[in-house]
Amino acid sequence: MMAATDLVPRVENAAYVVDLANNENLMGPSPLAIEAIQREAAQVYRYPDIDGTPLLDALAEHYETETEHFMLGNGSNELIDLIARQWARPGTEVIVPSPSFLPYGSASQRAGAKIIRTGLRDWHFDLDAVVDMICEKTSLIILGNPNNPTGTEIDRGTLEHWLATIPEDILVVLDEAYAEYSSDQGLGLALLKQRENLIVLRTFSKAYGLAGLRIGYAIGSPDLIRIVQSQRQQFNVNRLAHTAALAALKDQDYLLRVLGNNVVFKRILYAGLSDLRIAHVPSFTNFILLYCGYALATSEALKTYRLLVKPLERFGLHEFIRVTIGPPETIERLLIALKEIQSEQSWFPVSECPVSVPKQPCSGEKLWRY
Amino acid sequence: MSYLRQSIIDMAGYVPGFQPPDEKDWLKLNTNENPFPPSPRVLAAIQAATNGDLRKYPDATCRAGREAAAALYGYSDDWVILANGSDELLNNLIRASAGEGDEIGFLNPSYSYYATLAEIQGAKVRTFNFTDEREIVDFPDLYQGKLFFLTNPNAPLGLTWTVDEVANLSDRCAGLLVVDEAYADFSDGNCLDLVRLKQNVVVTRTLSKSYSLAGMRLGLAITRPEVIAALDKIRDHYNLDRLAQAAAVAALEDQGYLLNCVAQVCATRDWFREELAKRGYHVLPSGGNYVFASPPDRNGRRVYDSLYSRKILVRYFSDPALSHGLRISIGTREQMEVTLQALSEIG
């Protein structure tokens, strides 16, 4: 395996590094968000609105519900932490269907709960296994949908049916960080009508392209929101983040362009992966899981092409990398690089034709425990 | 909801201070904000960072900010941490040191938010009164609480303990002594050097006041590396966004601008205090950008209401120990002249 220091560019036009490791929106935020920050910058001497009420009101209008159903976090990371501090107390158990976003487990662990991990079935969470693991100590279930790093989503009917089997006193957190990219953008909100003890998380970091500003939000019943609010510090989100998120939310035309592009980019990527016979998991997000035989070696090799991707060995997926879906020129660079690595390295498999979804590695908590 | 802590269910929750809806018609001297804008270099740094790179996650370690603060205060980088407002640090210091049911202490009056943070953590609270001569009443020879907050200069009174007094206090604390220096830039001295000398001292600062960056939520702490490491473990890993980080570096590096603003505020404060005294007010000496002033009739509410009707907003505390006076933030010389004129009319 190549060392990270051997970063010799191997293609002529690869003068700059493209970071495809963090699922950021490569189009960036709406220009209106940028302008809004520039207009507001001179106001930074004043405290932000303590709750971010103008943004909460705008979210309520956007989702056609009331302001009391929303709260803001310094990224949805903060919200996960606040929820964990309240529900993942010592003596309780938290079920984290895995592999998933690592803070679900780490925040709950830090708060003192025991973490119970359940696995996948055909790349989707094994929801029956979650039900099997419920006991009287279970206080919280945290589910990413669409899920990171698999990129898969669970459909509305399945989730509705599953939620109905979860005891009412267990809080379910549905993290919809990638919901805008999914096939069912209204899913979380619809489920909130069905179940009281549910919190939906959303973020401006992904489709809205504002990862650098740390702003996410929770949606839930006013009672639940009040409890999470009581845990947070005052002024948790700064003035410019409020301003930018509000402008980004109001620019739905830009969001639609982002989402439209992602569909087109995904189609180009799928075609290229089929040509190279690289197996992959169909994505409902802005990233994709690729089967490359050896995650760490592939991500190191891609560095020599100045492409950064996420090897998933920490998630127990030692043969997979996760790649952000970018514009055509980025996809082309990625495909050229993958083609060369594939032809040079015996561990990089050539899938059968037509390309199938890769076989999911054996599920079970031993893979994802950390 | 059987899994919820009783303390949270019982909490009243935080009640935000009054913000007038039509803000520009008011003279706001109630939140200790600096009347001067942030350094032009800060605004330039924010503008420069406002681009497509906002799509990218920020530096989780906030290294540039730590380096700037470390260089400014003469400490190495591992003695410094930046945070999403000093509130985040105060919160995480409690979480790091006090378990549920443990005790923390602070002075009465001081920053009322300590009590809210203790309540969130489920920690018990013990408060101590103090005299105008800064004597802390009934403070034990060795205070056994896990943490003691000393707001220095004190808010809302403005009294400032000397370095020697704080050093002595640190010897009488079995747990951490957190010196909350939110207003120290307006004061003659500070306790930064004590961090080196005393094992249990933490100094916290904010960029909300002297640096005029309340809207960016920036605070920092200087303390021993082992305490910094604990705070780093507890915090949200992307606690500071890209623009806040850019602003922090630019602000800390522009000391010329800071010192100029602070000098003006302090000069206005000292003049305003004398003018109030001429009008029969009792005013404590203040190391902050505010004064605590009692009218001759010791009726804070009356003066507050009269100023309010003139669209001048100051801070009144209904607490019987404070209701005899008002905390008045120091604005520009012109704003304080308007305020004095109003006070003269009110009588």
XYZ file of C-alpha atoms in Angstrom:
717
model
C 0.000 0.000 0.000
C 1.198 3.483 -0.816
C 2.014 5.886 1.954
C 0.034 9.080 2.193
C 3.213 11.053 1.571
C 3.664 9.724 -1.976
C 1.194 12.207 -3.365
C 2.468 12.361 -6.916
C -0.203 13.545 -9.354
C -0.752 10.931 -12.022
C -2.970 12.807 -14.456
C -2.190 16.027 -16.243
C -5.287 17.994 -15.232
C -5.231 16.839 -11.635
C -3.493 19.906 -10.322
C -6.035 20.481 -7.575
C -7.388 18.204 -4.887
C -11.077 17.337 -5.011
C -12.496 16.329 -1.646
C -15.136 13.640 -2.132
C -14.855 12.318 1.419
C -17.409 14.382 3.339
C -20.658 14.344 1.336
C -20.559 18.117 0.996
C -22.584 19.758 -1.753
C -19.923 20.531 -4.348
C -22.124 23.249 -5.889
C -21.829 25.205 -2.662
C -24.600 27.238 -1.042
C -27.101 29.484 -2.775
C -25.572 32.793 -3.921
C -28.416 34.450 -2.016
C -27.045 32.935 1.203
C -23.614 34.366 0.424
C -25.111 37.803 -0.252
C -27.171 37.638 2.921
C -24.061 36.976 5.024
C -22.248 39.853 3.373
C -25.149 42.193 4.137
C -25.436 41.000 7.734
C -21.710 40.896 8.585
C -21.660 44.440 9.974
C -24.307 43.400 12.544
C -22.137 40.780 14.260
C -21.653 43.011 17.293
C -25.235 42.223 18.278
C -26.340 39.026 19.969
C -28.198 36.610 17.724
C -31.878 36.013 18.269
C -31.846 33.645 21.236
C -33.946 30.952 19.538
C -33.468 31.941 15.900
C -37.169 32.785 15.714
C -37.187 34.261 12.188
C -35.684 31.041 10.868
C -38.026 28.898 12.989
C -40.981 30.851 11.583
C -39.690 30.333 8.052
C -39.292 26.602 8.678
C -42.824 26.439 10.051
C -44.099 28.158 6.920
C -42.007 25.900 4.699
C -43.412 22.772 6.331
C -46.879 24.264 6.844
C -46.935 23.708 10.573
C -46.313 25.744 13.748
C -43.070 27.290 14.992
C -43.274 25.372 18.300
C -42.391 22.178 16.433
C -38.856 23.364 15.625
C -35.557 24.143 17.298
C -32.108 24.932 15.934
C -28.767 23.353 16.739
C -25.146 24.263 16.121
C -25.258 21.599 13.421
C -27.522 18.582 13.937
C -24.502 17.156 15.747
C -25.349 19.396 18.696
C -28.951 18.186 18.589
C -27.846 14.542 18.652
C -25.697 15.373 21.667
C -28.515 17.203 23.480
C -30.923 14.331 22.851
C -28.366 11.775 24.022
C -27.699 13.711 27.226
C -31.372 13.527 28.087
C -32.418 10.103 26.853
C -29.190 8.052 26.838
C -28.708 8.126 30.607
C -26.676 5.558 32.529
C -28.791 2.440 32.984
C -30.617 2.859 29.690
C -30.017 1.186 26.352
C -29.876 2.907 22.989
C -30.427 0.929 19.812
C -28.337 2.174 16.906
C -28.997 0.350 13.639
C -25.551 0.243 12.014
C -23.395 1.016 10.128
C -24.517 4.587 10.468
C -23.301 8.097 11.300
C -20.767 7.555 14.094
C -21.988 10.315 16.502
C -25.259 8.402 17.126
C -23.258 5.823 19.018
C -20.504 8.016 20.419
C -22.873 10.688 21.814
C -25.023 8.014 23.474
C -21.987 6.286 24.871
C -20.646 9.547 26.273
C -23.985 10.155 27.945
C -23.650 6.827 29.730
C -26.083 4.504 27.952
C -25.335 1.015 26.736
C -25.259 0.879 22.934
C -27.008 -1.966 21.152
C -26.145 -2.266 17.482
C -28.243 -4.058 14.926
C -27.195 -4.727 11.367
C -28.316 -4.653 7.760
C -30.324 -6.866 5.481
C -29.675 -6.254 1.778
C -28.083 -2.911 2.611
C -31.177 -1.708 4.489
C -31.533 -1.654 8.231
C -32.861 -4.879 9.614
C -35.849 -3.342 11.381
C -37.035 -6.673 12.754
C -33.707 -7.026 14.535
C -34.277 -3.620 16.141
C -37.630 -4.773 17.495
C -36.026 -7.958 18.787
C -33.491 -5.966 20.791
C -36.046 -3.782 22.590
C -36.227 -4.374 26.320
C -37.475 -2.442 29.344
C -34.217 -0.475 29.441
C -34.505 0.758 25.866
C -34.988 4.520 25.910
C -33.902 5.641 22.460
C -33.542 4.408 18.880
C -31.527 6.524 16.410
C -32.091 5.836 12.745
C -30.515 7.600 9.785
C -32.789 7.718 6.718
C -31.456 7.929 4.054
C -28.560 6.344 5.853
C -24.929 7.354 5.885
C -22.728 5.540 4.803
C -24.931 3.081 2.909
C -26.877 5.704 0.926
C -30.005 3.581 1.106
C -33.478 4.618 2.246
C -36.387 2.850 3.842
C -39.763 3.498 2.258
C -42.682 5.171 3.985
C -44.914 2.104 4.267
C -42.201 0.024 5.878
C -41.299 2.734 8.369
C -44.937 3.414 9.266
C -45.518 -0.236 9.915
C -42.324 -0.551 11.954
C -42.949 2.565 14.032
C -46.341 1.222 15.034
C -44.572 -1.726 16.690
C -42.222 0.433 18.796
C -43.479 1.009 22.367
C -44.691 4.583 22.828
C -42.316 5.345 25.691
C -39.237 4.907 23.482
C -38.023 8.018 21.717
C -37.269 7.409 18.047
C -34.891 9.859 16.358
C -35.024 9.904 12.585
C -31.987 11.714 11.186
C -32.951 13.014 7.767
C -29.700 14.815 6.978
C -29.989 13.678 3.348
C -33.776 13.842 3.033
C -33.728 16.464 0.279
C -31.929 13.985 -1.977
C -34.251 11.102 -1.108
C -37.277 9.853 -3.011
C -39.656 10.952 -0.232
C -38.844 14.401 1.121
C -41.964 14.595 3.254
C -41.397 11.302 5.023
C -40.252 12.507 8.443
C -42.985 15.077 8.737
C -45.631 12.515 7.770
C -44.344 10.135 10.430
C -44.602 12.889 13.052
C -48.352 12.891 12.431
C -48.405 9.190 13.219
C -46.167 9.104 16.276
C -45.848 11.510 19.196
C -42.557 10.211 20.567
C -40.458 10.965 17.502
C -37.893 13.637 16.664
C -36.841 14.310 13.086
C -33.448 15.929 12.447
C -32.582 17.968 9.384
C -29.531 20.002 8.435
C -28.351 22.851 6.234
C -24.971 21.108 5.870
C -25.850 18.829 2.988
C -28.209 19.816 0.171
C -28.146 23.473 1.259
C -24.350 23.487 1.090
C -23.707 25.171 4.443
C -21.606 22.570 6.288
C -19.136 25.310 7.184
C -21.790 27.219 9.146
C -23.028 24.543 11.546
C -26.781 24.763 11.519
C -29.327 21.997 11.786
C -32.822 21.676 13.196
C -35.085 19.294 15.043
C -38.782 18.779 14.373
C -41.063 17.247 16.967
C -44.017 17.805 19.235
C -43.831 21.078 21.202
C -43.398 19.052 24.423
C -40.400 17.135 23.094
C -38.861 20.229 21.559
C -39.195 22.035 24.881
C -37.304 19.244 26.636
C -34.440 19.290 24.130
C -34.404 23.107 24.295
C -33.984 22.951 28.060
C -30.658 21.167 27.565
C -29.086 23.609 25.182
C -27.086 26.679 25.975
C -28.525 30.064 25.124
C -27.430 31.564 21.779
C -26.244 28.207 20.406
C -26.360 29.337 16.761
C -24.636 32.488 15.613
C -26.120 35.412 13.741
C -24.519 34.718 10.353
C -25.564 31.076 10.410
C -29.164 32.190 11.076
C -28.972 34.671 8.243
C -27.441 32.289 5.722
C -29.803 29.429 6.523
C -32.842 31.689 6.199
C -31.695 32.920 2.778
C -30.856 29.374 1.678
C -34.255 28.076 2.784
C -36.012 30.810 0.829
C -34.054 29.995 -2.330
C -35.899 26.803 -3.169
C -35.146 27.319 -6.870
C -31.471 26.876 -6.133
C -32.171 23.792 -4.035
C -34.129 22.299 -6.940
C -31.163 22.921 -9.247
C -28.881 21.181 -6.738
C -31.221 18.208 -6.545
C -31.764 18.105 -10.314
C -28.026 18.149 -10.881
C -27.532 15.351 -8.412
C -29.960 13.159 -10.368
C -28.098 13.852 -13.607
C -24.669 13.395 -12.013
C -25.785 10.132 -10.470
C -26.942 8.842 -13.860
C -23.563 9.700 -15.425
C -21.769 8.011 -12.546
C -23.914 4.858 -12.732
C -23.198 4.567 -16.470
C -19.468 4.924 -15.900
C -19.452 2.399 -13.069
C -21.329 -0.068 -15.279
C -18.738 0.386 -18.029
C -15.953 -0.330 -15.552
C -18.012 -3.106 -13.973
C -17.614 -1.647 -10.486
C -20.324 -2.900 -8.153
C -22.121 -0.228 -6.090
C -25.139 0.290 -3.878
C -27.864 2.429 -5.510
C -27.891 5.795 -3.733
C -30.684 7.996 -2.419
C -28.205 10.657 -1.344
C -25.344 12.745 -2.766
C -22.795 9.996 -2.149
C -22.346 6.400 -3.214
C -20.911 3.215 -1.767
C -18.452 1.506 -4.136
C -17.166 -2.047 -3.892
C -13.419 -1.863 -4.501
C -12.082 -4.936 -2.726
C -9.790 -3.067 -0.340
C -10.989 0.259 1.075
C -7.775 1.643 2.557
C -5.600 0.736 -0.433
C -8.109 2.252 -2.848
C -8.441 5.509 -0.919
C -4.630 5.763 -0.704
C -4.298 5.099 -4.434
C -6.941 7.742 -5.196
C -4.890 10.279 -3.235
C -2.216 10.025 -5.926
C -4.906 11.290 -8.305
C -5.648 14.060 -5.803
C -9.050 12.603 -5.057
C -10.074 12.198 -1.428
C -12.673 9.552 -0.607
C -13.817 7.847 2.593
C -12.603 4.301 3.250
C -15.220 2.585 5.399
C -13.180 0.180 7.472
C -14.249 2.051 10.631
C -17.806 1.067 9.752
C -16.840 -2.576 9.282
C -17.021 -2.205 5.512
C -13.398 -3.019 4.716
C -14.023 -3.536 1.009
C -15.967 -0.324 0.398
C -15.298 3.346 -0.151
C -17.827 6.172 0.085
C -17.600 8.851 -2.580
C -19.414 12.192 -2.828
C -21.264 12.535 -6.123
C -19.841 15.543 -7.950
C -20.253 17.282 -11.299
C -19.324 15.509 -14.576
C -15.704 16.679 -14.636
C -15.185 15.262 -11.155
C -16.911 12.019 -12.076
C -14.676 11.739 -15.125
C -11.570 12.197 -13.007
C -12.830 9.617 -10.539
C -13.657 7.069 -13.262
C -10.286 7.484 -14.978
C -8.527 6.946 -11.678
C -10.648 3.951 -10.703
C -10.101 2.386 -14.119
C -6.327 2.597 -13.764
C -6.339 1.302 -10.198
C -8.635 -1.525 -11.202
C -6.371 -2.587 -14.064
C -3.222 -2.384 -11.934
C -4.372 -3.916 -8.662
C -5.449 -7.507 -8.282
C -7.554 -6.786 -5.207
C -9.892 -4.464 -7.131
C -12.682 -6.725 -8.433
C -14.338 -6.619 -11.838
C -18.002 -7.294 -11.326
C -20.054 -9.653 -13.465
C -22.067 -8.115 -16.278
C -24.554 -6.523 -15.850
C -23.180 -4.964 -12.699
C -25.029 -6.152 -9.639
C -25.422 -4.645 -6.225
C -22.453 -5.904 -4.196
C -23.110 -8.605 -1.685
C -23.517 -7.127 1.745
C -20.844 -8.303 4.171
C -22.175 -10.485 6.955
C -24.259 -8.386 9.296
C -24.146 -8.521 13.056
C -22.863 -6.248 15.733
C -19.337 -7.633 15.845
C -18.645 -5.829 12.608
C -19.662 -2.416 13.743
C -18.702 -2.352 17.372
C -16.082 0.303 18.152
C -41.433 10.220 29.071
C -40.430 8.007 31.973
C -36.762 8.231 30.961
C -36.471 11.962 31.536
C -34.635 13.414 34.472
C -36.984 14.955 36.983
C -34.752 18.024 37.161
C -35.360 18.789 33.494
C -39.103 18.276 33.712
C -39.188 20.646 36.683
C -36.962 23.295 35.087
C -38.518 26.633 34.355
C -36.239 27.022 31.325
C -34.373 30.085 30.285
C -36.304 33.343 30.008
C -34.612 35.652 27.503
C -34.123 39.313 28.329
C -36.373 41.960 26.892
C -35.576 42.977 23.321
C -37.692 45.830 21.957
C -39.301 44.995 18.621
C -38.538 48.357 16.979
C -34.942 48.293 18.119
C -33.567 51.278 16.280
C -35.869 53.720 18.095
C -34.337 52.704 21.422
C -31.146 53.493 23.235
C -30.115 50.016 24.391
C -27.940 50.137 27.485
C -29.211 46.861 28.936
C -27.027 44.067 27.509
C -23.445 45.373 27.928
C -22.800 45.353 24.220
C -19.883 47.432 23.004
C -21.024 50.653 21.234
C -18.254 50.333 18.674
C -18.420 48.002 15.686
C -15.992 45.095 15.396
C -12.581 45.732 13.867
C -12.724 46.380 10.110
C -10.241 43.533 9.806
C -12.806 41.179 11.328
C -15.442 42.215 8.824
C -12.915 41.811 6.005
C -12.018 38.330 7.260
C -15.699 37.343 7.386
C -16.247 38.676 3.876
C -13.188 36.829 2.618
C -14.422 33.558 4.121
C -17.940 34.018 2.713
C -17.627 32.005 -0.463
C -18.345 28.587 -1.886
C -16.058 27.034 0.708
C -18.931 27.374 3.190
C -20.046 24.030 1.760
C -17.064 22.459 3.520
C -16.920 21.466 7.153
C -14.874 23.764 9.383
C -11.606 22.826 11.071
C -12.792 20.779 14.040
C -9.771 21.785 16.137
C -9.963 25.512 15.341
C -6.202 25.509 15.215
C -5.677 28.995 13.795
C -7.840 30.480 16.538
C -6.019 28.617 19.285
C -2.681 29.731 17.907
C -3.787 33.359 17.755
C -5.071 33.274 21.348
C -2.008 31.424 22.609
C 0.308 33.956 20.989
C -1.672 36.876 22.383
C -1.789 35.611 25.955
C 1.675 34.067 26.051
C 0.687 30.438 26.491
C 1.390 27.397 24.347
C -1.415 26.094 22.143
C -2.378 23.186 24.379
C -3.337 25.597 27.183
C -6.060 27.207 25.033
C -9.507 26.251 23.753
C -12.025 28.244 21.716
C -15.752 27.685 21.982
C -19.207 28.603 20.711
C -19.480 31.489 23.181
C -17.977 31.334 26.662
C -21.374 29.904 27.679
C -20.295 26.653 26.029
C -17.138 26.625 28.150
C -19.003 27.408 31.383
C -21.422 24.598 30.554
C -18.681 22.102 29.705
C -16.585 23.029 32.746
C -19.556 22.064 34.918
C -20.046 18.865 32.912
C -16.342 18.049 33.212
C -16.078 18.553 36.954
C -19.476 18.091 38.616
C -21.621 14.991 38.483
C -25.315 14.912 39.171
C -25.870 15.972 42.786
C -22.388 17.481 43.180
C -22.132 21.078 44.328
C -20.823 24.105 42.508
C -20.602 27.634 43.882
C -20.676 31.227 42.764
C -21.306 34.697 44.099
C -24.613 36.412 44.535
C -25.058 38.515 42.526
C -23.124 37.368 39.494
C -23.917 35.834 36.105
C -27.366 34.306 36.641
C -26.790 31.818 33.832
C -24.495 29.692 36.061
C -27.580 28.540 37.928
C -29.311 27.500 34.712
C -26.251 25.539 33.592
C -25.984 23.824 36.969
C -29.637 22.914 36.773
C -29.159 21.347 33.333
C -26.379 19.170 34.726
C -28.364 18.358 37.858
C -25.677 19.913 40.052
C -26.459 21.598 43.353
C -25.749 25.266 43.776
C -24.347 27.228 46.694
C -24.070 30.984 46.523
C -22.079 33.421 48.644
C -22.774 37.071 49.294
C -20.032 39.667 49.322
C -19.504 43.180 50.575
C -18.663 46.355 48.657
C -15.115 45.767 49.946
C -15.080 42.421 48.053
C -15.159 40.302 51.164
C -16.902 37.006 50.449
C -19.183 36.287 53.384
C -18.874 32.900 55.123
C -16.516 31.446 52.539
C -14.989 28.326 54.118
C -11.254 27.839 54.646
C -11.421 25.151 51.988
C -14.507 25.185 49.802
C -15.331 21.584 48.857
C -17.540 22.277 45.822
C -16.366 20.816 42.537
C -16.187 24.221 40.913
C -16.434 27.857 41.904
C -17.217 30.631 39.428
C -15.770 34.063 40.141
C -17.089 36.639 37.698
C -14.252 39.143 37.658
C -15.019 41.991 37.141
C -18.309 41.165 38.801
C -21.459 41.565 36.774
C -23.699 43.393 37.482
C -21.836 45.336 40.174
C -18.499 45.929 38.431
C -16.354 45.202 41.521
C -13.017 43.643 40.602
C -10.966 41.315 42.800
C -7.194 41.804 42.656
C -4.868 39.074 41.422
C -3.663 38.502 44.988
C -7.229 38.136 46.222
C -8.014 35.637 43.472
C -4.795 33.717 44.190
C -5.851 33.485 47.811
C -9.316 32.343 46.779
C -7.840 29.620 44.557
C -5.998 28.230 47.589
C -9.326 28.015 49.379
C -11.038 26.045 46.577
C -10.676 22.256 46.613
C -12.116 22.130 43.093
C -11.703 24.288 40.010
C -11.749 28.062 40.334
C -13.160 29.431 37.092
C -12.381 33.130 36.763
C -14.967 34.373 34.284
C -13.197 37.369 32.756
C -15.940 38.312 30.320
C -15.263 41.994 31.042
C -11.568 41.885 31.970
C -10.475 43.841 28.898
C -12.218 46.872 30.468
C -10.409 46.348 33.738
C -6.914 47.305 34.935
C -5.720 43.780 35.533
C -6.533 40.139 34.894
C -5.749 36.682 36.233
C -4.129 35.138 33.168
C -0.802 34.662 34.947
C -2.497 32.763 37.760
C -3.206 29.892 35.382
C 0.504 29.114 35.338
C 0.869 29.495 39.089
C -2.225 27.747 40.388
C -3.215 24.194 39.422
C -6.947 24.751 39.736
C -7.447 28.073 37.962
C -9.302 28.392 34.653
C -9.691 31.799 32.996
C -12.531 32.248 30.511
C -12.956 35.106 28.089
C -15.571 36.131 25.576
C -15.319 38.016 22.305
C -18.911 39.229 22.755
C -18.067 42.317 24.773
C -14.730 44.059 24.213
C -14.395 42.655 20.665
C -18.028 43.481 19.736
C -18.660 40.006 18.382
C -21.729 38.944 20.383
C -23.376 37.782 17.175
C -20.566 35.350 16.346
C -20.617 33.371 19.615
C -16.946 33.186 20.478
C -15.350 32.451 23.805
C -12.061 30.998 24.952
C -10.448 29.483 28.006
C -6.875 29.356 29.250
C -6.026 26.546 31.621
C -3.790 23.527 32.113
C -3.511 21.056 29.218
C -5.263 18.276 31.152
C -8.336 20.475 31.639
C -8.193 21.581 27.991
C -8.055 17.918 26.954
C -11.164 17.168 29.032
C -13.029 20.108 27.495
C -12.039 18.902 24.044
C -13.471 15.465 24.785
C -16.798 16.844 25.943
C -17.433 19.447 23.282
C -19.382 19.071 20.082
C -16.644 18.276 17.575
C -17.577 20.978 15.057
C -18.405 23.608 17.670
C -17.074 26.611 15.712
C -18.103 27.379 12.180
C -15.889 28.754 9.420
C -16.926 32.376 9.775
C -16.582 32.361 13.561
C -13.085 30.917 13.238
C -12.081 33.528 10.668
C -13.515 36.295 12.864
C -11.731 35.025 15.979
C -8.308 35.061 14.367
C -8.761 38.522 12.860
C -10.142 39.962 16.104
C -7.406 38.569 18.349
C -4.736 39.785 15.951
C -6.049 43.361 15.797
C -5.077 44.476 19.293
C -4.639 48.096 18.240
C -8.297 48.406 17.420
C -9.342 46.614 20.617
C -7.238 48.820 22.876
C -8.553 51.961 21.214
C -12.217 50.961 21.674
C -11.632 49.836 25.237
C -9.846 53.095 26.139
C -12.804 55.123 24.882
C -15.354 53.017 26.744
C -13.341 53.208 29.971
C -12.920 56.981 29.695
C -16.646 57.397 29.124
C -17.398 55.074 32.028
C -15.217 56.967 34.491
C -16.654 60.329 33.374
C -20.225 58.973 33.540
C -19.621 57.659 37.050
C -18.463 61.079 38.229
C -21.449 62.775 36.611
C -23.816 60.351 38.313
C -22.133 60.990 41.656
C -22.702 64.727 41.151
C -26.402 63.931 40.823
C -26.446 62.153 44.151
C -26.187 58.620 42.796
C -24.175 55.974 44.583
C -22.020 54.223 41.992
C -19.645 51.332 42.680
C -16.219 51.449 41.013
C -16.487 49.290 37.893
C -13.963 47.238 35.936
C -16.557 46.452 33.284
C -18.264 48.343 30.458
C -21.190 49.139 32.755
C -21.849 50.731 36.111
C -24.209 49.787 38.890
C -25.836 52.988 40.071
C -28.341 53.644 42.843
C -30.464 56.805 42.800
C -30.684 58.849 45.996
C -34.101 57.361 46.857
C -32.777 53.819 46.171
C -35.756 53.143 43.946
C -34.350 51.404 40.868
C -37.744 50.558 39.474
C -38.862 54.187 39.372
C -35.817 55.285 37.384
C -36.012 52.240 35.131
C -39.637 53.012 34.261
C -38.892 56.686 33.642
C -35.990 55.838 31.342
C -38.136 53.220 29.623
C -40.789 55.810 28.838
C -38.009 57.835 27.179
C -37.019 54.758 25.151
C -33.811 54.251 27.080
C -33.379 50.627 28.101
C -31.192 49.776 31.124
C -31.131 46.679 33.305
C -33.254 46.508 36.442
C -33.129 43.473 38.741
C -36.156 42.746 40.893
C -33.951 40.802 43.357
C -34.323 42.753 46.668
C -30.524 42.892 47.003
C -30.284 44.766 43.699
C -33.592 46.572 43.312
C -32.084 49.746 44.771
C -30.085 50.386 41.605
C -29.680 49.848 37.892
C -27.005 48.371 35.703
C -26.275 50.798 32.918
C -24.117 49.697 29.980
C -21.601 52.249 28.746
C -22.299 53.406 25.202
C -20.697 56.250 23.308
C -20.062 59.590 24.998
C -23.080 61.033 23.129
C -25.358 58.200 24.251
C -24.319 58.680 27.854
C -24.918 62.431 27.606
C -28.463 61.685 26.438
C -28.850 59.301 29.363
C -27.535 61.840 31.866
C -29.905 64.472 30.494
C -32.802 62.046 30.950
C -31.667 61.188 34.489
C -31.482 64.886 35.337
C -35.062 65.354 34.110
C -36.253 62.316 36.027
C -34.530 63.530 39.182
